JSON list of C-alpha atoms in Angstrom, two decimals:
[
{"chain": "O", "resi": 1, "resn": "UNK", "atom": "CA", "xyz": [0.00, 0.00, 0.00]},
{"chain": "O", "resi": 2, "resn": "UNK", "atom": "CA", "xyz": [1.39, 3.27, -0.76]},
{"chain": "O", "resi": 3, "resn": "UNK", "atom": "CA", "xyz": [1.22, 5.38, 1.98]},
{"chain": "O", "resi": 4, "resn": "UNK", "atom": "CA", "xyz": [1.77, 9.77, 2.02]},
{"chain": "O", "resi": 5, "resn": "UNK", "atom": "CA", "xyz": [4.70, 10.91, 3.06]},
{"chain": "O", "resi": 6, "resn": "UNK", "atom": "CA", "xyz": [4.34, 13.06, 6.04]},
{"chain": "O", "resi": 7, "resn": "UNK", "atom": "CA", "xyz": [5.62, 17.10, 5.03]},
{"chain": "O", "resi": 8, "resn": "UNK", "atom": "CA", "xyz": [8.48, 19.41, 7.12]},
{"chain": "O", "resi": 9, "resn": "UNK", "atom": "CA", "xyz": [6.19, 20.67, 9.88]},
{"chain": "O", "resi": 10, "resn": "UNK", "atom": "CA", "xyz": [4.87, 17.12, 11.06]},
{"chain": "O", "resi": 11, "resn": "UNK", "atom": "CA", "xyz": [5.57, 16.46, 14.67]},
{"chain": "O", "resi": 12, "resn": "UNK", "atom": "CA", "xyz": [6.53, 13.05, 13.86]},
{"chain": "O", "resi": 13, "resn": "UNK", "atom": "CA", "xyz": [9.52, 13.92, 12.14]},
{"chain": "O", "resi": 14, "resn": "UNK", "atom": "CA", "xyz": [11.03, 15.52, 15.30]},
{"chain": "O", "resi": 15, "resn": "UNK", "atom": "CA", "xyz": [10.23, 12.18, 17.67]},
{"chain": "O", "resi": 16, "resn": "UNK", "atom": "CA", "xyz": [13.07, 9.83, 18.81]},
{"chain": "O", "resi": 17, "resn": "UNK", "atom": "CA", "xyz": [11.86, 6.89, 16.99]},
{"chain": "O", "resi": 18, "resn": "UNK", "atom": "CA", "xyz": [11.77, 3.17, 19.52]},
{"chain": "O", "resi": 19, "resn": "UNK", "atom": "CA", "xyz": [13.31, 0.26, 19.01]},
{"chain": "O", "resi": 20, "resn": "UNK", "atom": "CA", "xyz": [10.73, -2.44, 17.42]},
{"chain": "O", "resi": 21, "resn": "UNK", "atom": "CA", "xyz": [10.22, -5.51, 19.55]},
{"chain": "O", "resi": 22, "resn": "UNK", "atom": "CA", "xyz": [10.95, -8.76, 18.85]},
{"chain": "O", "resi": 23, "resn": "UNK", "atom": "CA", "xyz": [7.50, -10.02, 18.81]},
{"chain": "O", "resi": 24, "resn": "UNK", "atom": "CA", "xyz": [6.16, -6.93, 16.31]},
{"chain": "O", "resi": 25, "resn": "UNK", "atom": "CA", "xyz": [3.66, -8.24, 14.52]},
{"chain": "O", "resi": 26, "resn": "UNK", "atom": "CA", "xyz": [3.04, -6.57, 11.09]},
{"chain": "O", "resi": 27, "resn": "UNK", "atom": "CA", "xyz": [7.05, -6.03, 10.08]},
{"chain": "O", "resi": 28, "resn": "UNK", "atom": "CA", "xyz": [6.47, -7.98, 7.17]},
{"chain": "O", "resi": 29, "resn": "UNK", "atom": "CA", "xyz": [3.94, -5.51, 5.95]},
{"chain": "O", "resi": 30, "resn": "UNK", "atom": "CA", "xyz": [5.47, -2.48, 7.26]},
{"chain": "O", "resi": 31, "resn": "UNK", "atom": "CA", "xyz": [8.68, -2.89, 5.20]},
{"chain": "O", "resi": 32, "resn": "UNK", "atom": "CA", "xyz": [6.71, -3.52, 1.98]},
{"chain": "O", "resi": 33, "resn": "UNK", "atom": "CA", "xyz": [4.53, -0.72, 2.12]},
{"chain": "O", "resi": 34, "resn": "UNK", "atom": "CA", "xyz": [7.28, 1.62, 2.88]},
{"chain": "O", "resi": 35, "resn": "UNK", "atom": "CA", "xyz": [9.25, -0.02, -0.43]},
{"chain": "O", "resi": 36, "resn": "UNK", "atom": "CA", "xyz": [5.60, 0.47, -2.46]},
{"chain": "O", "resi": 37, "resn": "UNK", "atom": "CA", "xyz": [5.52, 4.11, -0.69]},
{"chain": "O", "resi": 38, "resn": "UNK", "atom": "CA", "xyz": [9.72, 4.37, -2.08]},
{"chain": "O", "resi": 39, "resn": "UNK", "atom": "CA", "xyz": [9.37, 3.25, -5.37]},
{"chain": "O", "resi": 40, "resn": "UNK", "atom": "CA", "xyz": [5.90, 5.53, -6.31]},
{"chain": "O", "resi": 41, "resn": "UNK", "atom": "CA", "xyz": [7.76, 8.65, -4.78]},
{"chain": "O", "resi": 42, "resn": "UNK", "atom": "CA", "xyz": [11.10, 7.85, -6.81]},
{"chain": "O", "resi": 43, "resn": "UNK", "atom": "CA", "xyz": [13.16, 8.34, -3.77]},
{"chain": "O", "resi": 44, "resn": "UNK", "atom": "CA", "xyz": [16.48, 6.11, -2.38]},
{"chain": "O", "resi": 45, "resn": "UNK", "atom": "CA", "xyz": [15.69, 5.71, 1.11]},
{"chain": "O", "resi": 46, "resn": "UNK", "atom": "CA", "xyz": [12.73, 5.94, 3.45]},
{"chain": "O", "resi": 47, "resn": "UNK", "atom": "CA", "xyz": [12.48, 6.02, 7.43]},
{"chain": "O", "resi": 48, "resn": "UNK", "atom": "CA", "xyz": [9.07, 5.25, 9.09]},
{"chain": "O", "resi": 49, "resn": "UNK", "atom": "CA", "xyz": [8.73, 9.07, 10.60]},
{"chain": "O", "resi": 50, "resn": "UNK", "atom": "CA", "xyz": [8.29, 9.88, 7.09]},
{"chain": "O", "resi": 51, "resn": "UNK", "atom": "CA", "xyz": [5.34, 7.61, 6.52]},
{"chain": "O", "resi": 52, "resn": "UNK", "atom": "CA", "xyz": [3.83, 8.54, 10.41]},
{"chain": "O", "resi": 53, "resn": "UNK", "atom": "CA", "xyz": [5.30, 5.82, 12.25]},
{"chain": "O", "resi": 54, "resn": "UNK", "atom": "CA", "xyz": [8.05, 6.87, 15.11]},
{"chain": "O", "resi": 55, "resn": "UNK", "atom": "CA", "xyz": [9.63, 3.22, 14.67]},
{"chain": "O", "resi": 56, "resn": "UNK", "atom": "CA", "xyz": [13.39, 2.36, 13.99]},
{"chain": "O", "resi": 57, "resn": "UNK", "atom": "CA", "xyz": [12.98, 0.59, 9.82]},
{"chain": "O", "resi": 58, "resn": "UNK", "atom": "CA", "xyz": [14.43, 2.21, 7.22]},
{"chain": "O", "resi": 59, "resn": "UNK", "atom": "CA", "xyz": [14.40, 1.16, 3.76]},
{"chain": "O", "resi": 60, "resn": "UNK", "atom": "CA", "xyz": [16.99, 1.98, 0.86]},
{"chain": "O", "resi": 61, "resn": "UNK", "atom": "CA", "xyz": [16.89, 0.95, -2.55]},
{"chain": "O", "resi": 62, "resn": "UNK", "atom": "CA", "xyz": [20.28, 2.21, -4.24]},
{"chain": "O", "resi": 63, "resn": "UNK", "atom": "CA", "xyz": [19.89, -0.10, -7.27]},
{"chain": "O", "resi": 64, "resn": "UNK", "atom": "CA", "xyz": [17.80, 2.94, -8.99]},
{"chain": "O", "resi": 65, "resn": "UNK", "atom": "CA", "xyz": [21.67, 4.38, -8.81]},
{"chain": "O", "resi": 66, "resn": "UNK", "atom": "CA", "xyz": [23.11, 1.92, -10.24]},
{"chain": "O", "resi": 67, "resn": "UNK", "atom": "CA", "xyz": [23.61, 2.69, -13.32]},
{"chain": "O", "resi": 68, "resn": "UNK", "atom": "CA", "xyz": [26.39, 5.50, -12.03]},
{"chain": "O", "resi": 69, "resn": "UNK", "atom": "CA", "xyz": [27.22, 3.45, -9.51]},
{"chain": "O", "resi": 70, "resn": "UNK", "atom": "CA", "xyz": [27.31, -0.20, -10.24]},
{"chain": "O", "resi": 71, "resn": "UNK", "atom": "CA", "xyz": [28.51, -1.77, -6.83]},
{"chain": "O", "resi": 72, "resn": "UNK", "atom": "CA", "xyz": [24.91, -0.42, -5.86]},
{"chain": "O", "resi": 73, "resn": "UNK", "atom": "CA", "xyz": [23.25, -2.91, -8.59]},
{"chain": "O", "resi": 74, "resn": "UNK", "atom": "CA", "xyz": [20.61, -5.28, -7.12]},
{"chain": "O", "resi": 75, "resn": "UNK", "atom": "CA", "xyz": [20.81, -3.20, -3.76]},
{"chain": "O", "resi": 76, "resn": "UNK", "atom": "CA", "xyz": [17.35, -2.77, -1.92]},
{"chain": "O", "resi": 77, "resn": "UNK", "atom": "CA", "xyz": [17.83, -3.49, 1.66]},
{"chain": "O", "resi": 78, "resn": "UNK", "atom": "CA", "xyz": [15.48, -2.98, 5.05]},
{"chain": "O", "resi": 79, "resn": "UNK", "atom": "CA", "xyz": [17.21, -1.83, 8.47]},
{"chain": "O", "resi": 80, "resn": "UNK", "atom": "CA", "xyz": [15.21, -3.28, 11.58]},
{"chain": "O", "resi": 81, "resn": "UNK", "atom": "CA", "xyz": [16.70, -0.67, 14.98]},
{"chain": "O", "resi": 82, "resn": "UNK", "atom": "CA", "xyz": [19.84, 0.75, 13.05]},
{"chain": "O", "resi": 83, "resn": "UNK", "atom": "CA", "xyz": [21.95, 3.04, 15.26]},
{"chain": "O", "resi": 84, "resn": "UNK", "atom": "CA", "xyz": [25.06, 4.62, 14.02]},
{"chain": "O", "resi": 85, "resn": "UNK", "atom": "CA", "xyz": [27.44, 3.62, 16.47]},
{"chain": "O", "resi": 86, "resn": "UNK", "atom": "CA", "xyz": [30.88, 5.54, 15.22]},
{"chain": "O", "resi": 87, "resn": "UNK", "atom": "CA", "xyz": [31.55, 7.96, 12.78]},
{"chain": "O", "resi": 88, "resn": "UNK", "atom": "CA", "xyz": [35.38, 8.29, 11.41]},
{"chain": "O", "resi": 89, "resn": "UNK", "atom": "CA", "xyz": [35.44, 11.57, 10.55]},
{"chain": "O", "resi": 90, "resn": "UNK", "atom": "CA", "xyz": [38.82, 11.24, 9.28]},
{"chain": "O", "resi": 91, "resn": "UNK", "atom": "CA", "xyz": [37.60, 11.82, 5.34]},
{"chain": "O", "resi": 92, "resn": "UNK", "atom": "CA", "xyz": [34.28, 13.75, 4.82]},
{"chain": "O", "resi": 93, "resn": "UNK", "atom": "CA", "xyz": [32.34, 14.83, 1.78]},
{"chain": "O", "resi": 94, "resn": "UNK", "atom": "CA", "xyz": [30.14, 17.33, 0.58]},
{"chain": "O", "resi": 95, "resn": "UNK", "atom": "CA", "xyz": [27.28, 16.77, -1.74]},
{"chain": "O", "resi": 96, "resn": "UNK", "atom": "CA", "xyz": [24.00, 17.93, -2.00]},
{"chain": "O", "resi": 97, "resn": "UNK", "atom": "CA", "xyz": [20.87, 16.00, -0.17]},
{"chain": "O", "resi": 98, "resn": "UNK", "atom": "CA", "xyz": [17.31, 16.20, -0.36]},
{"chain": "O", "resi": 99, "resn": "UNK", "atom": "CA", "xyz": [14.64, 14.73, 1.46]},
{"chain": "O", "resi": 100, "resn": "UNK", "atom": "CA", "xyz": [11.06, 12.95, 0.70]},
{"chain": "O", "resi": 101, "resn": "UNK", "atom": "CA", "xyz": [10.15, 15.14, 3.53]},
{"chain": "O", "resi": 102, "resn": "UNK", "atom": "CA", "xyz": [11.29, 18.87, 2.59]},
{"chain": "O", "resi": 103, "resn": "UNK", "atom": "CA", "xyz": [10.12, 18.73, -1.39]},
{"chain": "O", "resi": 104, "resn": "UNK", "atom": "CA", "xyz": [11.62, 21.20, -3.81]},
{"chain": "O", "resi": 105, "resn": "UNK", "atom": "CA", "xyz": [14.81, 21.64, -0.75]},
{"chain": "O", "resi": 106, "resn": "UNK", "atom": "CA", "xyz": [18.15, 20.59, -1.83]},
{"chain": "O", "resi": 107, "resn": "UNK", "atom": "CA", "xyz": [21.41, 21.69, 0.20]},
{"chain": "O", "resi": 108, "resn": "UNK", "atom": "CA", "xyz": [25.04, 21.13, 0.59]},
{"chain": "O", "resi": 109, "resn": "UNK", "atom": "CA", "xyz": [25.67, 18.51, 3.62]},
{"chain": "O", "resi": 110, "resn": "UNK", "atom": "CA", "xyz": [28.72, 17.38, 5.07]},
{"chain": "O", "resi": 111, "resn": "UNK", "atom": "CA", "xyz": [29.23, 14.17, 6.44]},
{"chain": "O", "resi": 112, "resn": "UNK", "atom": "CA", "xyz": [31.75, 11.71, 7.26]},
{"chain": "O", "resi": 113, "resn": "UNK", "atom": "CA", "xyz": [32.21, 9.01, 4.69]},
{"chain": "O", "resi": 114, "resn": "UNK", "atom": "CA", "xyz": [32.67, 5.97, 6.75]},
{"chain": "O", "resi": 115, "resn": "UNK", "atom": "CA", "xyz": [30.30, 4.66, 9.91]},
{"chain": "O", "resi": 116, "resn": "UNK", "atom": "CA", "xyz": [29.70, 1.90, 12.04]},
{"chain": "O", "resi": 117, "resn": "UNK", "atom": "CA", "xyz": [25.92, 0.81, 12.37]},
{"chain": "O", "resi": 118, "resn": "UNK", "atom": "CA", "xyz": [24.89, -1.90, 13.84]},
{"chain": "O", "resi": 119, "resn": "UNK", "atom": "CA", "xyz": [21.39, -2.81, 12.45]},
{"chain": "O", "resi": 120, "resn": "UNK", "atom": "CA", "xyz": [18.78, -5.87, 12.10]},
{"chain": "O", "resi": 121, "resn": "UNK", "atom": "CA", "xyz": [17.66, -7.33, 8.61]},
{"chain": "O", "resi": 122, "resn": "UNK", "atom": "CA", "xyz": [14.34, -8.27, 7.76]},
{"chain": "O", "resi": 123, "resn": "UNK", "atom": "CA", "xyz": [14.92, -11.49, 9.05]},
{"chain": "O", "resi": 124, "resn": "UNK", "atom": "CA", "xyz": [15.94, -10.28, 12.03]},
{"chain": "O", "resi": 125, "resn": "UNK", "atom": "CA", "xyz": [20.07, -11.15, 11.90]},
{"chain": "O", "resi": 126, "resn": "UNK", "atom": "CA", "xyz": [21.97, -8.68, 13.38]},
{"chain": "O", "resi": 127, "resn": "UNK", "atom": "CA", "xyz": [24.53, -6.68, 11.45]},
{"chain": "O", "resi": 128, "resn": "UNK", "atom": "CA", "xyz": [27.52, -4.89, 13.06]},
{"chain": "O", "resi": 129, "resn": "UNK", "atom": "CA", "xyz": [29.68, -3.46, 9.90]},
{"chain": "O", "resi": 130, "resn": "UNK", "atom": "CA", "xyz": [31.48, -0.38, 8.81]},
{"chain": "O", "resi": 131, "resn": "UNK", "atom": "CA", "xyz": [29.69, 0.98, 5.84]},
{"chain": "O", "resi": 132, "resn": "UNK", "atom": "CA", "xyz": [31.53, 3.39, 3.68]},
{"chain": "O", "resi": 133, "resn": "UNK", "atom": "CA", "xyz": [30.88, 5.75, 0.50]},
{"chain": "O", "resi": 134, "resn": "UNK", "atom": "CA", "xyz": [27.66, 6.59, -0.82]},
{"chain": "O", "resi": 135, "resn": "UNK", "atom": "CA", "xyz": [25.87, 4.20, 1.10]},
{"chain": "O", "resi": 136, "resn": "UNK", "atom": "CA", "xyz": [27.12, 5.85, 4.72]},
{"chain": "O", "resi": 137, "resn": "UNK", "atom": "CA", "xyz": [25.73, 9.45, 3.37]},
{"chain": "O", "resi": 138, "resn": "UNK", "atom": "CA", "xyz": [22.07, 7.68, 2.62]},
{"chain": "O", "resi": 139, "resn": "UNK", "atom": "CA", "xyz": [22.34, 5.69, 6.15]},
{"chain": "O", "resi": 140, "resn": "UNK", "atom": "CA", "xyz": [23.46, 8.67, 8.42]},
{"chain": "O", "resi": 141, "resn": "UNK", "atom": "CA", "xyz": [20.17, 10.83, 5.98]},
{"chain": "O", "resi": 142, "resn": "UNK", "atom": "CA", "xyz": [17.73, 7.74, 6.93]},
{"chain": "O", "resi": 143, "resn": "UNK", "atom": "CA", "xyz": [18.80, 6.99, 10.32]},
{"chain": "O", "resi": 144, "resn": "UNK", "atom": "CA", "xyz": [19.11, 10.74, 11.03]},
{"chain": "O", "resi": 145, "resn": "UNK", "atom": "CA", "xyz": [15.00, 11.11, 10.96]},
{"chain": "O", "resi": 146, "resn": "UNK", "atom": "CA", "xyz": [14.83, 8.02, 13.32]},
{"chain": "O", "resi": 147, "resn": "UNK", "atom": "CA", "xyz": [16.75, 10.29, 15.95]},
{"chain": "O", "resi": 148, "resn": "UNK", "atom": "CA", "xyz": [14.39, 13.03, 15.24]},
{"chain": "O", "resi": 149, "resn": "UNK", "atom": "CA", "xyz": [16.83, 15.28, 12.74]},
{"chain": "O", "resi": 150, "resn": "UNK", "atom": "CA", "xyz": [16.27, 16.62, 9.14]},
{"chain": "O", "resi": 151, "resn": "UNK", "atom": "CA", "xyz": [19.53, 17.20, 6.95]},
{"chain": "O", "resi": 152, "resn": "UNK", "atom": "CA", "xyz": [18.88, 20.80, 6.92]},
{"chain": "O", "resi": 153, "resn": "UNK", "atom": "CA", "xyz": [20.16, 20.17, 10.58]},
{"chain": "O", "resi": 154, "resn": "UNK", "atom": "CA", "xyz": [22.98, 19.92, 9.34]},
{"chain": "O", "resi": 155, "resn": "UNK", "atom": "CA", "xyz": [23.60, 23.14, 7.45]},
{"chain": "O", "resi": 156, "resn": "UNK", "atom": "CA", "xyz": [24.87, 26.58, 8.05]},
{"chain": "O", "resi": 157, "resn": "UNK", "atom": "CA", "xyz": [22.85, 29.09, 10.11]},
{"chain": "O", "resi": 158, "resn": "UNK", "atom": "CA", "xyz": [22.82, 31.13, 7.13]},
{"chain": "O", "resi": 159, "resn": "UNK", "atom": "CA", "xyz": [21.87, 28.66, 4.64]},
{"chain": "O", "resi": 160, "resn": "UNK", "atom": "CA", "xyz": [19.27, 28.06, 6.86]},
{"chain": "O", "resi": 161, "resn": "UNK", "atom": "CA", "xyz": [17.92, 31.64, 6.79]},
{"chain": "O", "resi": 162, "resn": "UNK", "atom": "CA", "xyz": [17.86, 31.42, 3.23]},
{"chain": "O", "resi": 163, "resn": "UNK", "atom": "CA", "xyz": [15.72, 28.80, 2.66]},
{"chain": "O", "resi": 164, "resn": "UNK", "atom": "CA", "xyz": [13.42, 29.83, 5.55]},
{"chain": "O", "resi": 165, "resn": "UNK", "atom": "CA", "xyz": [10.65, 30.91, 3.38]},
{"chain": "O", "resi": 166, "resn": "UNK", "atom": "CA", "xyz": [10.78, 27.25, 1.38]},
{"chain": "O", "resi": 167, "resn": "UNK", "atom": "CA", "xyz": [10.26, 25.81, 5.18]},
{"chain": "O", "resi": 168, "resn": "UNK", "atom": "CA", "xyz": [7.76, 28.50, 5.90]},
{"chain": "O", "resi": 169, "resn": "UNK", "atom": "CA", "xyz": [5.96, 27.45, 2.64]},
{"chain": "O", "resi": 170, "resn": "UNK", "atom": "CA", "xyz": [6.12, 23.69, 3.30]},
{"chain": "O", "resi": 171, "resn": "UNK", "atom": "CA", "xyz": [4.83, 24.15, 6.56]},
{"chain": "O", "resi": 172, "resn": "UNK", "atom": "CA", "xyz": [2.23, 26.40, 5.17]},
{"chain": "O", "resi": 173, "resn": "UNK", "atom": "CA", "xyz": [0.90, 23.18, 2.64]},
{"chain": "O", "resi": 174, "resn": "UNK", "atom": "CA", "xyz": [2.55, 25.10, 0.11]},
{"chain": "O", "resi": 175, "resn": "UNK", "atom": "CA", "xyz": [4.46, 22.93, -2.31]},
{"chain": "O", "resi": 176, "resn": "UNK", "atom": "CA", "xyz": [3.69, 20.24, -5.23]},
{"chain": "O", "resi": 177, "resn": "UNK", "atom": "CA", "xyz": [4.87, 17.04, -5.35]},
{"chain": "O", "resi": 178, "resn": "UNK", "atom": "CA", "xyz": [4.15, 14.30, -7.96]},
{"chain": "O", "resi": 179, "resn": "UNK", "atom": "CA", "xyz": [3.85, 11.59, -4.22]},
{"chain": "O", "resi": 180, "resn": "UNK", "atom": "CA", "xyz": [0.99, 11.64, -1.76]},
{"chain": "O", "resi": 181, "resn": "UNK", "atom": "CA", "xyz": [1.90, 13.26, 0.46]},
{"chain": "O", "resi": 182, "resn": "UNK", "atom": "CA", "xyz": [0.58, 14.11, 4.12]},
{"chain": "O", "resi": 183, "resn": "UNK", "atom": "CA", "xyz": [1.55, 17.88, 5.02]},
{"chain": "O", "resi": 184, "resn": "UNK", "atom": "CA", "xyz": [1.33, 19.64, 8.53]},
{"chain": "O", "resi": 185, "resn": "UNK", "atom": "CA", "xyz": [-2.11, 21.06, 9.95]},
{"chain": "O", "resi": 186, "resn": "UNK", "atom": "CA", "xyz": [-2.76, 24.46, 9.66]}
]
């Protein structure tokens, strides 16, 4: 089921999202409708904030990429309680983001280009890797709205002021999107 994306200005998006349980019954379900919900908004990644939810799954689907980036081919992956648990910010990069959430926003971010997350699968195995590259920039994005951040956290206070009418707007209901979308009450 496709689901609407919830807009900057949602009070979801600025939860802590929990840890799902063991025993949590409709995961199955869950990850595919946030895939469905992916694919018909044409984004990479999606964390459950965006589609209401204040639960730790995020999905990513880099294969879209893959053409540009071939070691992404065949990629589409779920990530059951992922928490960054180490950055090296020894080598960072700088490349322009935008979010599901914050449509018609794109900005410069910085971010280190190697992590350590420890995660669960869809089956439930746990996962304790270093990621690194392209993949670590769309992790610390996804996992960043399960702690309750946006990447326009992560920009200047200046930048910020200049896009402060686009939040204003979004806020506001304001934008157009070709996705369903769910945007804040006014």
């Amino acid at each position: 089921m496709i689901l609407p994306i919830y807009i900057y200005g949602q009070p979801v998006l600025r939860k802590v999202s929990q840890d799902i349980p063991k025993d949590y019954a409709q995961l199955d379900q869950l990850i595919a409708n946030m895939f469905e919900t992916l694919d018909a908004s044409e984004g990479i990644g999606l964390a459950a904030p965006q589609i209401g939810l204040n639960e730790r799954v995020v999905v990513i689907d880099l294969n879209v990429l893959s053409e540009d980036l071939p070691e992404y081919a065949g990629f589409r992956k779920a990530f059951i309680n992922p928490h960054i648990i180490e950055t090296d910010d020894t080598v960072t990069d700088s490349t322009e983001e935008g979010c599901l959430s914050l449509p018609g926003i794109h900005e410069k971010v910085t971010r280190p280009t190697r992590i350590h997350v420890k995660y669960e699968d869809q089956e439930r195995n746990p996962h304790d890797e270093w990621v690194e590259g392209y993949l670590a920039r769309v992790m610390q994005h996804e996992f960043d709205h399960l702690d309750a951040h946006l990447f326009i956290d992560h920009i200047s206070p200046l930048r910020r002021q200049l896009i402060k009418n686009k939040l204003k707007n979004l806020t506001l209901g304001r934008y157009h999107c070709s996705y369903r979308t769910k945007p804040p009450k006014k």
